[in-house]
């Protein structure tokens, strides 16, 4: 089986996902276009060689709709022979796009594929694509639908994480992210976003709040108490988890991932195409796995997906040097650490989405790149990247430096 | 030509259809009425001389709804052949659709109450005028018997007033006054009763349209519909969760209503009606609707009408009732009696206590006046009828005396004798005891044939059931008179024979005992409490024990031990009670701690120390097993009550269980529950539970024989097995 290699990775900084955010004026197609151009230019490649462009996008409607990958490729000036496809694995879309790119290469059907993702949450709001799970009452009722935040609070309640525990985690995420930026750990992969005149509109993650204290966090209101208690979602969740007496609503805007805009891309290819382009592979994609698990608690998929990826790669957990798990909610990471017995020193070492934000469709590709940069910087070998995914899924990818 | 409709054609081309089903006090949708309506619609459509039609009623009400008593055949068909049932279900709905699309304008002249199918006729009319009649109500109450408005109600109401406004009316089955209906937009015009027909006629003569808004091009559901409309999507997202919270997934009707609205309002009316009819057919085939119709509608109505009252006994009209003991129960009994127009003598040992008992009513009437449910003068009259006293002489002239003193034999014997010294020889004497056998209390009476148990539930003014307990010597006339009293105060009676705990307390007791037994086995207490709630009980067994207090339960146990002597056999919960009351000093909510902690600054929570007293078992049961144990033990104990003759009729068992202690209504009651499972399966499962959890689950020979004979408790039982 051919191997799939990562040749490059790039991401935009993440802008606050609201009207006052720096990237609000930049369209999602433009974010994607700038990423595709940068990948092309950094590799100095003839885009005729690109077999496919796969872009994750979680709310593919309006200006993000109708296959943003193909249109962005055309818009970026890629050869018109380059096809594109958009996929939606919810929060792991960006990683799933890279995995799909790798799968094409591993199968021998493609030589060079771009995987990545985009989400302009300030312009296309979360949930704008509707969907049967939440809004078709027959489906929601019979499958015990509850919003993610309820699942996050259920994880905290069921596995014993207090408000202090999740806030302490959030504070550390802020500290690590600020430190990483100060030390320039992200600089290799950040693509400043420019306006139509070529001026930089954003070159640094905008959502961070360095210096956040426990007191700051303690002052925030629980975000999911109202849907839980007033709309009835707590009851729905407890009907699935009757061993829990009540749901403790510990998550706030401060210990959950930020709503942001951003895009990212990863250049994946075979050994042969690397040689042809004169590119040095940075890492090998050892393997990956997506799994489904119980959908109401929704966010406990990372551990089983990590285990399955390890198994598929015939690896042990001890073979992994660094873990990167998207910080959708603090309890998701705390539960993963508890379940997998991963020390905090080994996971999300440069902070994560609580500090820097989670542009849904792009995050998977971003965290993969962050992990790659970090194992290179520390001169380590392997990383396992994973995300919790809506409706109870999980996706994990293992990379190894070459 | 018509059996149930009076056809009145005017010179102006307006036909008046007066619905009038013979031999019924109210119009219901009998097959004859439906057939007549169809004929009438076709006649109107075909006759060029007819400009339009008014539909009204010859009764004081408009149409009270479907004929639920005739539903059994349709239910059977829905289970056997859903496609055939769908056709039958769709018949009336299609008739209404034909009416609204036949090209002639129809007006509903709603002279009185219009419920269910009655209101659905009105909604299919092109214009609705309602009389502002004092007692009239409009509504779609089908959900209350496990069904949905199946003749276009889930399609027309949201198209008329919007999804957000229509859902609560259908999900709760709430009635509204004509005035409120006009405000909501359900009716177009509200007029005084005598102006009703003129208003209907005027509309037909002046501005008629024979096209419904939803059949016009470009029609949009007011407020939006579908998954892509932000407001509608939000409504359904939160709505489905609220339905799940309220039903705990036990009642299929509410989510079917919501789904019928959701799916039906995205598509054209004709398609929407098809979707609605399918959901309706599915509900028909589900045993829950059959259970609810049987117990909540048919049998409850029978009980309310005293169908089992002994014959040949003159009706007793209670004008003066004596109540002994002005505690919470006595005070509540005085209140409901006074509201029913009876003079209530409320007696206690001290005037201050009696006065305090009357204050209870004062608070209640004040609340009612505040909410506009009672006028000031009505409130004053109620209070004037309550006479707090300490003097037994004041009981003179009472046709009925009810004692609600402490559960202590000496005190009860004393008040019985003192009352009987004053009241007439024919007067009825009743005890409101919930634990002491009536036959034993009657020993203190000089006329045990007129001594009976009238067991109220707390709080009296809210709880709909009264359990009448027949002692060994109680005679038929006493039973009849007790029933007369219960009917007069507007409660639902059941009649049971004497035994320890009677029926309701006895069976409710095994529910709480089973919960405590699980606790002692090391079952996670959250699982026990949630299991009970998700099965449909109002509260978990541990929470309920805290409410009644473990101390009281312990005292009852002690009393039983004393009463039975050598025959006493402690139930499975006694060691738990003993430990909590006598060792741990956690006696219940009133004492600030029991199975739960009651922190001052937050909601109660299960006492964390439970895990130390009863260490968690390594293997925890599935929640379905918890539910099963809690429901089965109650059903089995009920079967024992029937076997022992504590109960005479399965109907009493069902009604008593739902209205007495809150056995889940979706089951139709404890014996309907067995029928639903299938008596053979039930017995087999009990045997399995007995092997696992103890002999209390062992079915008797009587029950096993019954199972072998395949003899269900009710004739038309939709067991899940036969439904499958």
XYZ file of C-alpha atoms in Angstrom, chain A residues 61 128-132 134-145 147 228-233 235-236 238-246, chain B residues 227-228 233-234 236-238 240-245 247-252 255 258-259 262-263 279 524 526-527 530 534 596 603-606 623:
72
model
C -25.347 26.790 3.089
C -28.222 27.625 9.693
C -28.413 24.412 7.704
C -31.288 23.044 9.802
C -31.090 19.293 9.940
C -33.454 16.571 10.974
C -32.671 18.748 16.066
C -35.705 20.030 14.261
C -37.707 16.990 13.139
C -39.581 16.262 16.356
C -40.153 12.597 15.593
C -36.452 12.033 15.041
C -35.323 14.188 17.955
C -37.691 12.454 20.348
C -36.946 8.885 19.386
C -33.177 9.361 19.245
C -32.957 11.445 22.451
C -31.502 14.526 20.826
C -27.605 19.908 22.226
C -31.398 22.031 30.062
C -33.819 23.050 32.733
C -36.458 25.043 30.875
C -36.668 23.315 27.501
C -36.385 19.845 28.954
C -33.044 18.700 27.566
C -34.624 15.285 31.280
C -33.919 13.893 27.819
C -31.160 11.741 32.121
C -33.601 9.395 30.422
C -30.588 8.086 28.540
C -28.354 8.224 31.635
C -30.650 7.309 34.516
C -27.706 6.622 36.795
C -27.115 10.369 37.050
C -29.182 12.175 39.667
C -29.005 15.580 38.064
C -36.925 22.960 9.563
C -35.436 25.960 7.763
C -37.211 25.096 13.922
C -36.666 26.460 17.420
C -39.924 22.056 17.325
C -36.446 21.595 18.784
C -37.458 22.786 22.234
C -39.677 17.725 21.235
C -37.538 17.963 24.367
C -40.424 19.309 26.415
C -42.619 16.491 25.186
C -39.915 13.997 26.142
C -39.692 15.580 29.584
C -44.104 12.029 28.674
C -40.830 10.347 29.623
C -41.349 8.532 26.365
C -44.363 6.709 27.770
C -47.151 8.438 25.849
C -46.990 8.286 22.059
C -44.962 13.525 19.839
C -46.061 17.483 17.084
C -44.756 15.407 14.192
C -44.233 19.544 11.686
C -44.432 17.282 8.676
C -50.156 9.090 12.794
C -27.580 3.160 42.691
C -30.357 7.749 41.400
C -31.208 4.800 39.189
C -35.093 7.886 37.874
C -39.255 7.352 33.836
C -32.214 12.929 50.731
C -32.592 21.589 45.655
C -32.664 18.362 47.634
C -30.096 15.778 46.707
C -29.647 12.111 47.496
C -33.057 0.962 34.081
